[in-house]
Amino acid sequence: GAGVSQSPSNKVTEKGKDVELRCDPISGHTALYWYRQSLGQGLEFLIYFQGNSAPDKSGLPSDRFSAERTGGSVSTLTIQRTQQEDSAVYLCASSLAQPETQYFGPGTRLLVL
Amino acid sequence: AQSVTQLDSQVPVFEEAPVELRCNYSSSVSVYLFWYVQYPNQGLQLLLKYLSGSTLVKGINGFEAEFNKSQTSFHLRKPSVHISDTAEYFCAVRKAAGNKLTFGGGTRVLVKP
């Protein structure tokens, strides 16, 4: 079956612009996660959605980062006023309600010039 | 809070030789343990996981790992590597009652002919 998909696969933007990254989880998965993979910080948790519960935003690095999940499916991660340190690969993952295994998408490679 | 240390950032190994990737973790609560593999320009793929039960866990592609609670380790092994095993490997933990994964810094495995 279809796995987690993310778009775009690559994004180049200028410092100060806003960007939106999209994640389509595996059908039927109620949990969705965003992680960031960067050279300096490795793989870091950003945010977690589970059903209709309030999201766990504890990993978001600043208030320029936000995410939403519409209809319990697709999620969008928004970065406002991008900075060069936001350059990274943004990975999305999804899982069933009992999150034993998280399935990852291919990521969006973001480059802020 | 949990933390994960992967002791080797890079491991060169000859084809058909064995490999061991070391992972140590720190946590004050019960955790689940995971190994993921990342091939170039791809997302993370689950190799294996330890939730409970037998401390020797077998995964895909001939990999196995052993959970050692007293040493807080979860080392990954493969008795004979192939060129196609060239990738980056990540050890991760998750609180048994939690959701987000905490990753180690990764180990790059380069298999030489």
mmCIF file with all atom_site columns, C-alpha atoms in Angstrom, chain A residues 33 35 37 39 42-45 48 56 58-59 89 91 98-107 109, chain B residues 32 34 36 38 40-46 49 51 88 90 94 98-105 108:
data_model
loop_
_atom_site.group_PDB
_atom_site.id
_atom_site.type_symbol
_atom_site.label_atom_id
_atom_site.label_alt_id
_atom_site.label_comp_id
_atom_site.label_asym_id
_atom_site.label_entity_id
_atom_site.label_seq_id
_atom_site.pdbx_PDB_ins_code
_atom_site.Cartn_x
_atom_site.Cartn_y
_atom_site.Cartn_z
_atom_site.occupancy
_atom_site.B_iso_or_equiv
_atom_site.pdbx_formal_charge
_atom_site.auth_seq_id
_atom_site.auth_comp_id
_atom_site.auth_asym_id
_atom_site.auth_atom_id
_atom_site.pdbx_PDB_model_num
ATOM 1  C CA . TYR A 1 33  ? 4.700  13.256 13.702 1.00 0.00 ? 33  TYR A CA 1
ATOM 2  C CA . TYR A 1 35  ? 10.841 15.582 12.843 1.00 0.00 ? 35  TYR A CA 1
ATOM 3  C CA . GLN A 1 37  ? 17.078 16.301 10.498 1.00 0.00 ? 37  GLN A CA 1
ATOM 4  C CA . LEU A 1 39  ? 23.696 18.555 10.350 1.00 0.00 ? 39  LEU A CA 1
ATOM 5  C CA . GLY A 1 42  ? 20.675 15.427 14.198 1.00 0.00 ? 42  GLY A CA 1
ATOM 6  C CA . LEU A 1 43  ? 17.124 14.087 14.235 1.00 0.00 ? 43  LEU A CA 1
ATOM 7  C CA . GLU A 1 44  ? 14.772 16.091 16.452 1.00 0.00 ? 44  GLU A CA 1
ATOM 8  C CA . PHE A 1 45  ? 11.124 15.721 17.286 1.00 0.00 ? 45  PHE A CA 1
ATOM 9  C CA . TYR A 1 48  ? 2.849  15.123 17.332 1.00 0.00 ? 48  TYR A CA 1
ATOM 10 C CA . ASP A 1 56  ? 2.201  17.891 21.486 1.00 0.00 ? 56  ASP A CA 1
ATOM 11 C CA . SER A 1 58  ? 6.985  20.554 22.776 1.00 0.00 ? 58  SER A CA 1
ATOM 12 C CA . GLY A 1 59  ? 9.635  20.148 20.072 1.00 0.00 ? 59  GLY A CA 1
ATOM 13 C CA . VAL A 1 89  ? 15.337 17.801 5.996  1.00 0.00 ? 89  VAL A CA 1
ATOM 14 C CA . LEU A 1 91  ? 10.534 14.248 7.987  1.00 0.00 ? 91  LEU A CA 1
ATOM 15 C CA . GLN A 1 98  ? -0.709 2.528  19.586 1.00 0.00 ? 98  GLN A CA 1
ATOM 16 C CA . PRO A 1 99  ? 2.505  3.986  18.229 1.00 0.00 ? 99  PRO A CA 1
ATOM 17 C CA . GLU A 1 100 ? 4.774  0.974  18.294 1.00 0.00 ? 100 GLU A CA 1
ATOM 18 C CA . THR A 1 101 ? 6.107  1.659  14.823 1.00 0.00 ? 101 THR A CA 1
ATOM 19 C CA . GLN A 1 102 ? 6.371  5.012  13.127 1.00 0.00 ? 102 GLN A CA 1
ATOM 20 C CA . TYR A 1 103 ? 6.539  4.928  9.342  1.00 0.00 ? 103 TYR A CA 1
ATOM 21 C CA . PHE A 1 104 ? 8.526  7.724  7.786  1.00 0.00 ? 104 PHE A CA 1
ATOM 22 C CA . GLY A 1 105 ? 8.116  9.624  4.564  1.00 0.00 ? 105 GLY A CA 1
ATOM 23 C CA . PRO A 1 106 ? 11.006 10.537 2.251  1.00 0.00 ? 106 PRO A CA 1
ATOM 24 C CA . GLY A 1 107 ? 11.303 14.037 3.686  1.00 0.00 ? 107 GLY A CA 1
ATOM 25 C CA . ARG A 1 109 ? 14.819 19.069 1.925  1.00 0.00 ? 109 ARG A CA 1
ATOM 26 C CA . TYR B 2 32  ? 10.996 0.859  23.768 1.00 0.00 ? 32  TYR B CA 1
ATOM 27 C CA . PHE B 2 34  ? 14.328 0.893  17.741 1.00 0.00 ? 34  PHE B CA 1
ATOM 28 C CA . TYR B 2 36  ? 16.165 2.607  11.730 1.00 0.00 ? 36  TYR B CA 1
ATOM 29 C CA . GLN B 2 38  ? 18.375 5.628  6.124  1.00 0.00 ? 38  GLN B CA 1
ATOM 30 C CA . PRO B 2 40  ? 20.852 8.135  0.662  1.00 0.00 ? 40  PRO B CA 1
ATOM 31 C CA . ASN B 2 41  ? 18.120 10.679 -0.035 1.00 0.00 ? 41  ASN B CA 1
ATOM 32 C CA . GLN B 2 42  ? 15.454 8.493  1.531  1.00 0.00 ? 42  GLN B CA 1
ATOM 33 C CA . GLY B 2 43  ? 13.416 8.488  4.705  1.00 0.00 ? 43  GLY B CA 1
ATOM 34 C CA . LEU B 2 44  ? 13.907 6.197  7.656  1.00 0.00 ? 44  LEU B CA 1
ATOM 35 C CA . GLN B 2 45  ? 13.033 2.517  7.449  1.00 0.00 ? 45  GLN B CA 1
ATOM 36 C CA . LEU B 2 46  ? 12.484 0.399  10.538 1.00 0.00 ? 46  LEU B CA 1
ATOM 37 C CA . LYS B 2 49  ? 12.351 -2.966 17.570 1.00 0.00 ? 49  LYS B CA 1
ATOM 38 C CA . LEU B 2 51  ? 9.177  -3.752 23.136 1.00 0.00 ? 51  LEU B CA 1
ATOM 39 C CA . GLU B 2 88  ? 23.204 5.533  7.959  1.00 0.00 ? 88  GLU B CA 1
ATOM 40 C CA . PHE B 2 90  ? 19.897 5.379  13.798 1.00 0.00 ? 90  PHE B CA 1
ATOM 41 C CA . ARG B 2 94  ? 10.591 6.024  23.093 1.00 0.00 ? 94  ARG B CA 1
ATOM 42 C CA . GLY B 2 98  ? 5.015  8.161  25.299 1.00 0.00 ? 98  GLY B CA 1
ATOM 43 C CA . ASN B 2 99  ? 4.953  8.903  21.612 1.00 0.00 ? 99  ASN B CA 1
ATOM 44 C CA . LYS B 2 100 ? 7.958  10.803 20.300 1.00 0.00 ? 100 LYS B CA 1
ATOM 45 C CA . LEU B 2 101 ? 11.203 9.129  19.341 1.00 0.00 ? 101 LEU B CA 1
ATOM 46 C CA . THR B 2 102 ? 14.551 10.323 20.646 1.00 0.00 ? 102 THR B CA 1
ATOM 47 C CA . PHE B 2 103 ? 17.337 9.499  18.220 1.00 0.00 ? 103 PHE B CA 1
ATOM 48 C CA . GLY B 2 104 ? 21.042 8.947  18.512 1.00 0.00 ? 104 GLY B CA 1
ATOM 49 C CA . GLY B 2 105 ? 23.433 10.830 16.286 1.00 0.00 ? 105 GLY B CA 1
ATOM 50 C CA . ARG B 2 108 ? 27.409 5.784  8.836  1.00 0.00 ? 108 ARG B CA 1
#
